[in-house]
Tab-separated table of C-alpha atoms and ligand atoms in Angstrom:
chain	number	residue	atom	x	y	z
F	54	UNK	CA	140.152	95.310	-9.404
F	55	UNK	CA	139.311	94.219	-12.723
F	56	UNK	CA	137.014	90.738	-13.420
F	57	UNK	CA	139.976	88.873	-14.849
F	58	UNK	CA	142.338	90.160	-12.414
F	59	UNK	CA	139.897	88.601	-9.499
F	60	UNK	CA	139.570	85.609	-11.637
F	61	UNK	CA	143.470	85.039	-11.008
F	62	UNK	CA	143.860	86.158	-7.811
F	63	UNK	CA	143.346	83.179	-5.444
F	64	UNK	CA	142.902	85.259	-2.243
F	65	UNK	CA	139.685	86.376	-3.949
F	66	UNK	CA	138.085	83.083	-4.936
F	67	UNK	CA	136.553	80.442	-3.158
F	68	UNK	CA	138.146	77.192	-2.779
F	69	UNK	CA	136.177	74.139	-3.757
F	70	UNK	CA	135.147	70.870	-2.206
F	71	UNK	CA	134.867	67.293	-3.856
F	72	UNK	CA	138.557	67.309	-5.401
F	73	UNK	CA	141.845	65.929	-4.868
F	74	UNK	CA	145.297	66.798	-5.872
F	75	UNK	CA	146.922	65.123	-9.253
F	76	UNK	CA	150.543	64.791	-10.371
F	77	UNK	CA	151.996	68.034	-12.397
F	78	UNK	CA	150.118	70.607	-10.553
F	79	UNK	CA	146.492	68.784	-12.126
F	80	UNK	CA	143.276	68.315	-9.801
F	81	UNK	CA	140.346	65.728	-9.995
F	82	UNK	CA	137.276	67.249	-9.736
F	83	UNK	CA	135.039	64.475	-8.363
F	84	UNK	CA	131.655	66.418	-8.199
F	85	UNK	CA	129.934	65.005	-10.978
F	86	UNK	CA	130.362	61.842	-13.165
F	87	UNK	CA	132.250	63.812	-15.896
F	88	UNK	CA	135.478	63.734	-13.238
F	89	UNK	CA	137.438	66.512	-14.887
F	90	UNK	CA	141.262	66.248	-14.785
F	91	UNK	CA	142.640	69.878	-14.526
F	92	UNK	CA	145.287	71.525	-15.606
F	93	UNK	CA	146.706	74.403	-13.936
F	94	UNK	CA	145.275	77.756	-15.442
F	95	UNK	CA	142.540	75.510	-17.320
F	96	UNK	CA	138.802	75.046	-16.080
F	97	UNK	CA	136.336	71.897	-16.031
F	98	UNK	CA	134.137	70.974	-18.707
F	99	UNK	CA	131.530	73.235	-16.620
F	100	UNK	CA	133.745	76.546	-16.843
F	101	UNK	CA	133.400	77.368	-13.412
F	102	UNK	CA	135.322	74.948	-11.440
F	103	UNK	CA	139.138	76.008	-11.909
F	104	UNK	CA	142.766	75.166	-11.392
F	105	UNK	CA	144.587	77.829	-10.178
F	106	UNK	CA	148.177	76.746	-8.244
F	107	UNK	CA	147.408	73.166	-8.198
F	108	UNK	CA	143.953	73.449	-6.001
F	109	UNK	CA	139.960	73.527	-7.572
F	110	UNK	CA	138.162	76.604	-7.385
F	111	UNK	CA	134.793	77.368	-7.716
F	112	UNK	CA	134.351	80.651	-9.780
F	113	UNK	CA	130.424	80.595	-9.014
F	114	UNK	CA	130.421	80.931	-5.340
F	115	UNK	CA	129.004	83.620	-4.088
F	116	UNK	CA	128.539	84.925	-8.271
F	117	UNK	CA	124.966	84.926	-9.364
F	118	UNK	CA	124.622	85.602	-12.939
F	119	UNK	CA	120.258	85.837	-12.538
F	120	UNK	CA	118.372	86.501	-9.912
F	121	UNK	CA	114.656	86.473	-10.133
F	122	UNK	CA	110.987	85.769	-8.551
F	123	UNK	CA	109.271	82.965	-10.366
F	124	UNK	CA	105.791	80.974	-9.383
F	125	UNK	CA	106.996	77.834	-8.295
F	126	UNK	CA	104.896	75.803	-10.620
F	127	UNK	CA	107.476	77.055	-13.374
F	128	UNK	CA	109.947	74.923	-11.461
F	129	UNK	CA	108.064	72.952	-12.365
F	130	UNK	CA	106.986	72.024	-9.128
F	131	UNK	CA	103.395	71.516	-8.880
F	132	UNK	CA	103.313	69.729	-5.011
F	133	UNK	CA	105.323	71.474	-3.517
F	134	UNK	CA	104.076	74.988	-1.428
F	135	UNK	CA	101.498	75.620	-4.841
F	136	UNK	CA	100.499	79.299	-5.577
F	137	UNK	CA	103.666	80.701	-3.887
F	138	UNK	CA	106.805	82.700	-4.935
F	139	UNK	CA	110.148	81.395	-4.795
F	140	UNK	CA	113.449	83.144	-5.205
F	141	UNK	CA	115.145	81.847	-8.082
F	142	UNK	CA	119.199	82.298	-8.742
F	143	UNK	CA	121.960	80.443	-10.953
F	144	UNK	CA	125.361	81.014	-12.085
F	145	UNK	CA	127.288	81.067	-15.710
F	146	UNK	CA	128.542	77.215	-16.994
F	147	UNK	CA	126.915	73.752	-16.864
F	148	UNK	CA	128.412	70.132	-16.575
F	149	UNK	CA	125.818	69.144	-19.537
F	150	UNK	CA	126.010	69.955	-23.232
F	151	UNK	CA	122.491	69.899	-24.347
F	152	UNK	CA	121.843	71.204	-28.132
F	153	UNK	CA	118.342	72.492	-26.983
F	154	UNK	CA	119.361	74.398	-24.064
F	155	UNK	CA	116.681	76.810	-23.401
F	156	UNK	CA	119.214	79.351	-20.569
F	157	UNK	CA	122.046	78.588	-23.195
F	158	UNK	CA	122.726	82.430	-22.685
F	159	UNK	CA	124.145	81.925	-18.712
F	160	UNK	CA	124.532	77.851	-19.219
F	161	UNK	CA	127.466	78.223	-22.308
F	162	UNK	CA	129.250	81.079	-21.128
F	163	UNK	CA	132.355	81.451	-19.083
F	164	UNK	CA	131.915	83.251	-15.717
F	165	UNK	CA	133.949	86.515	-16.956
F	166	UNK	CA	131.476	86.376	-19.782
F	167	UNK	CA	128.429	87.278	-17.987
F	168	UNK	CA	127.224	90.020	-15.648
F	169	UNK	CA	127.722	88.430	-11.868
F	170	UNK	CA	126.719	90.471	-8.936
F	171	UNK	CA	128.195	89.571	-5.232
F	172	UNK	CA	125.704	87.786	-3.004
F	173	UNK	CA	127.336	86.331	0.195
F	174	UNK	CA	124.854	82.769	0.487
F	175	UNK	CA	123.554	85.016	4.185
F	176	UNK	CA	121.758	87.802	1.724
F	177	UNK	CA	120.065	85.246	-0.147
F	178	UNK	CA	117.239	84.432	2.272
F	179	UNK	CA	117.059	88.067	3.155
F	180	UNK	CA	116.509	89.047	-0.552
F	181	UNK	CA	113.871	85.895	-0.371
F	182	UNK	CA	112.130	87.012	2.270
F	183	UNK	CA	111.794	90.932	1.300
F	184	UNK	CA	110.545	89.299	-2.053
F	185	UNK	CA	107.585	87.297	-0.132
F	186	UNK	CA	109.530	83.437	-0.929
F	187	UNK	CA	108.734	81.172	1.376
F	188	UNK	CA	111.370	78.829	-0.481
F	189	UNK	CA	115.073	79.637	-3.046
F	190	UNK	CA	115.584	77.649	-6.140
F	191	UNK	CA	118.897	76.395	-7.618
F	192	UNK	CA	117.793	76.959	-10.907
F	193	UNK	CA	118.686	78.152	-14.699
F	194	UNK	CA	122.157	76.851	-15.123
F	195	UNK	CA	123.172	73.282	-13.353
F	196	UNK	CA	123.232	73.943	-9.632
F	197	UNK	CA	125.306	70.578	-9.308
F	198	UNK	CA	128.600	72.445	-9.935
F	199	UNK	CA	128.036	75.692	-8.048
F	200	UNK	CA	127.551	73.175	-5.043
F	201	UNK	CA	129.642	74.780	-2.334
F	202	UNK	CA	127.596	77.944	-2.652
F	203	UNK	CA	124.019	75.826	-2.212
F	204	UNK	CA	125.034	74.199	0.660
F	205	UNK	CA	126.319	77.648	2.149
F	206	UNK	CA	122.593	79.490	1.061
F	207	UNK	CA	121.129	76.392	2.738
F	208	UNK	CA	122.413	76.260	6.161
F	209	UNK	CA	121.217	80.496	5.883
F	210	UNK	CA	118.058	79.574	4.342
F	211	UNK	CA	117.250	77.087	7.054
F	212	UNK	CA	118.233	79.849	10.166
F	213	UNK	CA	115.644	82.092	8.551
F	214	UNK	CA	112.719	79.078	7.956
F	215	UNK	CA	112.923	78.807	4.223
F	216	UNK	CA	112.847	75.739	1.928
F	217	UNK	CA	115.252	75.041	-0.738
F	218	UNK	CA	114.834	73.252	-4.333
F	219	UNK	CA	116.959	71.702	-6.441
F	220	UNK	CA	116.460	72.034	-10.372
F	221	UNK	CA	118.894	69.697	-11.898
F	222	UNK	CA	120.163	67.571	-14.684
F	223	UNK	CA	120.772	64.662	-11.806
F	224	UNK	CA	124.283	64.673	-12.722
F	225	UNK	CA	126.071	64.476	-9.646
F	226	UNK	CA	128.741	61.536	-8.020
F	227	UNK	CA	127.750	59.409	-5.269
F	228	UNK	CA	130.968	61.463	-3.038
F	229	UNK	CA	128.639	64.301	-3.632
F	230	UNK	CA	125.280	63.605	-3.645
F	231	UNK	CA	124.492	63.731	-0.079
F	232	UNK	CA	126.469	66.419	1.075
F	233	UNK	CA	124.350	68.682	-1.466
F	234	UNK	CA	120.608	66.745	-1.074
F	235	UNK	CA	120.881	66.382	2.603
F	236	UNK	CA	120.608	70.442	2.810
F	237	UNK	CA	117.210	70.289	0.524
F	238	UNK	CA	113.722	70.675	0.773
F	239	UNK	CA	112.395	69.572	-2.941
F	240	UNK	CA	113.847	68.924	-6.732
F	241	UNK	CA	112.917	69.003	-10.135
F	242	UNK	CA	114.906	66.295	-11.778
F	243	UNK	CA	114.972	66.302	-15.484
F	244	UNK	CA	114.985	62.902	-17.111
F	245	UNK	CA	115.688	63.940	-20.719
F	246	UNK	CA	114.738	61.203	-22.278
F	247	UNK	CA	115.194	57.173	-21.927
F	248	UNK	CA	117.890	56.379	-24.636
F	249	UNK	CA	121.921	56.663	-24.160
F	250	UNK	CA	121.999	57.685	-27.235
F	251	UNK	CA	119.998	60.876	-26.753
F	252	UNK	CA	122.434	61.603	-23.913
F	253	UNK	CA	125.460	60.751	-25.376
F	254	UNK	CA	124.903	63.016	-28.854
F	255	UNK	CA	122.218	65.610	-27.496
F	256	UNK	CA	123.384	65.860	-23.991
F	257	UNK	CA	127.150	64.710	-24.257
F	258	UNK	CA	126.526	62.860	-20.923
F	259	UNK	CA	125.038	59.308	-20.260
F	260	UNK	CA	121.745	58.420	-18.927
F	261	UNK	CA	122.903	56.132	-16.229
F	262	UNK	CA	123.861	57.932	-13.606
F	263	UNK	CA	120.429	60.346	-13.795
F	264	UNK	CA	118.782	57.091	-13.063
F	265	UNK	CA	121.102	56.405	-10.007
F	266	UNK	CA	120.583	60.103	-8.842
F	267	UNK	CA	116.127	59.618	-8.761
F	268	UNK	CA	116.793	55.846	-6.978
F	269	UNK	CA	118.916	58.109	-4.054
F	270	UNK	CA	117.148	60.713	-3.818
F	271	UNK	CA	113.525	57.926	-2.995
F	272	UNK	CA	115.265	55.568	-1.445
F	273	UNK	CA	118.016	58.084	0.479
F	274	UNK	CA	116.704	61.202	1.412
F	275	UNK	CA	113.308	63.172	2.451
F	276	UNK	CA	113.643	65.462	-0.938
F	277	UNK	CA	110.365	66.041	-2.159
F	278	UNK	CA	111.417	65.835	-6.212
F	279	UNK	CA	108.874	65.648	-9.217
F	280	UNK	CA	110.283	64.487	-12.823
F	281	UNK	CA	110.225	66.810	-15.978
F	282	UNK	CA	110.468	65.498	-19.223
F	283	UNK	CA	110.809	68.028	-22.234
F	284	UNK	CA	109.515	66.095	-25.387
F	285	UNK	CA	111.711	67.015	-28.644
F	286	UNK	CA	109.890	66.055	-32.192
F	287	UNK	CA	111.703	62.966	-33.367
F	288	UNK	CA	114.470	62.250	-30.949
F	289	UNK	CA	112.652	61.180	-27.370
F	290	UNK	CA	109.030	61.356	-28.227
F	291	UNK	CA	108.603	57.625	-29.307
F	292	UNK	CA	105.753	56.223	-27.751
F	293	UNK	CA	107.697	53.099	-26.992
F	294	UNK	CA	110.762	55.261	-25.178
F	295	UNK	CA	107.620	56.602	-23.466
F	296	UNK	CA	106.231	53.713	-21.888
F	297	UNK	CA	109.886	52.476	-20.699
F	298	UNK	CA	110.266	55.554	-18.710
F	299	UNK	CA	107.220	55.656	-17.068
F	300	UNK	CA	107.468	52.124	-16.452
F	301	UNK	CA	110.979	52.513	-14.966
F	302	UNK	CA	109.908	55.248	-12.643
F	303	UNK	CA	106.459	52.996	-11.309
F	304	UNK	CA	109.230	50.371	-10.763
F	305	UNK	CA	111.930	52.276	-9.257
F	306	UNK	CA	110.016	55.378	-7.584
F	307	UNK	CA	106.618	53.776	-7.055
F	308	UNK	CA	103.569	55.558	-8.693
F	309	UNK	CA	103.556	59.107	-7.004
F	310	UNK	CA	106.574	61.098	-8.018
F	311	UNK	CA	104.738	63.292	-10.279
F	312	UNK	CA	106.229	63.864	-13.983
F	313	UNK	CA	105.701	66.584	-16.340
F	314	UNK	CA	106.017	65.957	-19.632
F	315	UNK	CA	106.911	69.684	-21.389
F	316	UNK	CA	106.962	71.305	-24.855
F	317	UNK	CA	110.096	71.900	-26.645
F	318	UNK	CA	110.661	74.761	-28.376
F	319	UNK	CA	113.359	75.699	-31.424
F	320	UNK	CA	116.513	76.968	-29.137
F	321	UNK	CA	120.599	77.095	-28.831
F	322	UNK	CA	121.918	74.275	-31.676
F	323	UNK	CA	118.720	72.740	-31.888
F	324	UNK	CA	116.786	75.214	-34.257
F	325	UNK	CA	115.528	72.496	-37.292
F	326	UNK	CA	112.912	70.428	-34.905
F	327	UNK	CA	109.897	71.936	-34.726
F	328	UNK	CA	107.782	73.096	-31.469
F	329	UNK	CA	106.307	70.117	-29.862
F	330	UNK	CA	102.517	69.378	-30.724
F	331	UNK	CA	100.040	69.286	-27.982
F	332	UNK	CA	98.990	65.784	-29.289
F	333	UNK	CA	102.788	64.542	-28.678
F	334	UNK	CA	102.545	65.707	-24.613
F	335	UNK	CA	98.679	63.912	-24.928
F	336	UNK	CA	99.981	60.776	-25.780
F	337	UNK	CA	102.767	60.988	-23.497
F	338	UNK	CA	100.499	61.519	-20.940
F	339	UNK	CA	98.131	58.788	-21.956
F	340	UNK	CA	100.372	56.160	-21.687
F	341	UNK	CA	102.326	57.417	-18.285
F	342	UNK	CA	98.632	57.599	-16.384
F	343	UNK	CA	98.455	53.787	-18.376
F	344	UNK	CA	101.693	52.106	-16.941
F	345	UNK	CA	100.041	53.547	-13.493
F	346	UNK	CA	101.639	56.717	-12.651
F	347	UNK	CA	99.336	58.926	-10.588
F	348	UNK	CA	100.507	62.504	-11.250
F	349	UNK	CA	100.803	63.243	-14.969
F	350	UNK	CA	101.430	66.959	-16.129
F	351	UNK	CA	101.839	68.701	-19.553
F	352	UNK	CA	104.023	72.350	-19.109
F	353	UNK	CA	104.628	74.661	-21.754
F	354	UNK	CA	101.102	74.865	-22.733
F	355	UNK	CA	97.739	75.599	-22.196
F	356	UNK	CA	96.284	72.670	-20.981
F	357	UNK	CA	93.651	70.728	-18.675
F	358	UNK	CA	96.773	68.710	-17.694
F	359	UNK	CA	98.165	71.440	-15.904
F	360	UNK	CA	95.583	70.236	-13.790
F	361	UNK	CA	95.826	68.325	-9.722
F	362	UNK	CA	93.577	65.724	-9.669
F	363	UNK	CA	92.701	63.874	-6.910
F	364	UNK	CA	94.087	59.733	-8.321
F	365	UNK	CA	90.693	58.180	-6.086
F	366	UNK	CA	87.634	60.024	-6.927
F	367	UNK	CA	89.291	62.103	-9.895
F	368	UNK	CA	87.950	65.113	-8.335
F	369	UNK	CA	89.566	68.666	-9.636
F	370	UNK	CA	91.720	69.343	-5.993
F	371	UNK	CA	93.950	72.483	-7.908
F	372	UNK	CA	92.896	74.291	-11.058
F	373	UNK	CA	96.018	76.249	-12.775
F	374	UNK	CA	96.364	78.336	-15.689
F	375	UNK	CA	100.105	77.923	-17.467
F	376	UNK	CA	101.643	78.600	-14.053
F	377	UNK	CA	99.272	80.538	-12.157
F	378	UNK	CA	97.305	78.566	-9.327
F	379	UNK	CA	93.244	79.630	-10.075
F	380	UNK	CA	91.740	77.193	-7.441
F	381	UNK	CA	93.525	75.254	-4.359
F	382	UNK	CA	90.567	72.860	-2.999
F	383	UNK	CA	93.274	70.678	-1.057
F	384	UNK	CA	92.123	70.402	2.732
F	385	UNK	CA	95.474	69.412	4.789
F	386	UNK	CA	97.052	67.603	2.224
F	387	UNK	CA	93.752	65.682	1.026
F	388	UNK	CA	90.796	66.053	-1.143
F	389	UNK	CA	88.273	67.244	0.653
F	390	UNK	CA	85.915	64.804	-1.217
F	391	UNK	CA	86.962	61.241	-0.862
F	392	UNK	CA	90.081	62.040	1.585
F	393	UNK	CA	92.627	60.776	-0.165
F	394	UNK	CA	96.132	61.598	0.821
F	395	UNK	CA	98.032	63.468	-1.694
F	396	UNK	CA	101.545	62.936	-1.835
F	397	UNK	CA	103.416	66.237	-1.174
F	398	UNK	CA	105.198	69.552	0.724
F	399	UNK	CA	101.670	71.522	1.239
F	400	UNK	CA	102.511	74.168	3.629
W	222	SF4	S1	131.543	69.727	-11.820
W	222	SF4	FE1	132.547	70.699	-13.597
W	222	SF4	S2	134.752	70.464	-13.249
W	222	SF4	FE2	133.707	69.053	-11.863
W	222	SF4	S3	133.643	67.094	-12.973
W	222	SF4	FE3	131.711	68.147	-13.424
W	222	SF4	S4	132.058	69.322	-15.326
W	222	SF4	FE4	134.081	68.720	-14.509
């Protein structure tokens, strides 16, 4: 059977969660805050989620569009199981519409636009495990919308011992949130920047409910989650949006959720901003480890700041090179100087 032919045949799709029937044949998809209203035939805002005979259906499950190894610190993820492999998969589509979109390739294009293979969610730890990854990442495209087919990898994933991590945009409803983040391990939460108006022309979403996303996931859940911020010449790399954030997060996530601030580079719609100076990520980084944040990273280049230090004694605890870990000196979870806990998923 052809790809569009399986695309409109309902016995061969997967029906979706976190929706509810409308008049005239419409659905409501509730799963993140952009609450499509479908009509029949048509798909979200996301492309995957569709309306086929009055019911949502979610044309990623089960229909990976990249599957790859990556170092975990390209997550990034730099306290969570450092040095080791994890299995890395996403879908075609995305709830977000970010100009600078660095997977545009996967994250813009409609599932029958992309080359899917078939992975049932209990081959995806096996394909983890004959790859040496003690952990799977949601990753590439938004994993928010492929939901049904995370949980389902999880609840394989745990049967077979191996962690799970989230790589999102936070943009997720409260109906969903913990039927997703109660299945996970650790996230990467990008906070794109500290302005609605960068969301609501860059990112064609709203800043608001990212925020309500990082307060659940430290005051709901056990997810370990770090913060990435990717700093883009001239539209969030004020020094002044730079000091809100990281004073928001000391305020609202206390001083060790670790945030990496990470170089843009020209990509997708936004090709007339230049690459991001290492001076810009400096700053950033001066002022976050100011307002009291204790884990401050730079990604996306060569840097010192790629760097674990231990916040007490300042002691060098793991030395990395882009993302490849050079030197773990961590004894269980603490430098083995002063003793100092560090926050994090070490083994
Ligand atoms: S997950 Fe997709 S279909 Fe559902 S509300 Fe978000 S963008 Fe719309």
């Amino acid at each position: 059977m052809g790809e569009l032919a399986i695309l409109n045949d309902v016995s061969q799709l997967h029906e979706g969660r976190w929706w509810e029937a409308e008049g005239g044949n419409r659905v409501h998809c509730f799963l993140c805050p952009r609450h499509c209203h479908i009509h029949e035939g048509q798909s979200g805002f996301c492309f995957i989620r569709v309306n086929r005979g009055g019911k949502l259906y979610s044309l990623g499950y089960g229909s990976p569009a990249a599957l790859q190894v990556d170092p975990i610190e390209k997550k990034p993820l730099n306290h969570f199981l450092p040095g080791t492999r994890v299995f890395s998969m996403g879908t075609a589509g995305c709830n977000m519409g970010c100009f600078f979109c660095q997977n545009w390739d996967i994250s813009k294009s409609r599932h029958d636009q992309v080359h899917s293979q078939t992975v049932a969610p209990d081959q995806v730890p096996l394909l983890a495990k004959k790859h040496n990854c003690p952990s799977i990442a949601f990753t590439y495209n938004e994993p928010t919308i492929w939901g049904e087919y995370v949980v389902d990898i999880c609840r394989e994933a745990k049967l077979q011992g191996l962690k799970t991590v989230m790589v999102t945009n936070g943009y997720i409803t409260r109906e969903a949130f913990h039927d997703i983040y109660d299945h996970i391990d650790a996230a990467n939460v990008d906070l794109k920047a500290f302005t609605e108006n960068f969301y609501g022309k860059i990112t064609l979403t709203h800043l608001q409910p990212v925020l309500d996303t990082l307060r659940w996931l430290k005051g709901e859940t056990n997810v370990w989650f770090e913060i990435t911020n990717l700093m883009i010449p001239t539209l969030n790399d004020d020094p002044s949006e730079t000091r809100r954030l990281a004073d928001w997060i000391l305020e609202n996530l206390g001083p060790d959720v670790p945030l990496h601030f990470t170089a843009f580079h020209p990509d997708f719609k936004l090709q007339d901003k230049p690459r991001t100076p290492a001076e810009t990520l400096h700053r950033a980084r001066t002022i976050a480890l100011e307002s009291g944040l204790h884990f401050v990273y730079e990604g996306n280049i060569y840097s010192d700041a790629a760097n674990t230090n231990c916040p007490k004694c300042g002691d060098v605890l793991i030395r990395r090179s882009w993302h490849t870990v050079e030197t773990n000196r961590m004894a269980n979870g603490a430098c083995p100087k002063c003793g100092y806990r560090v926050p994090g998923v070490w083994n």
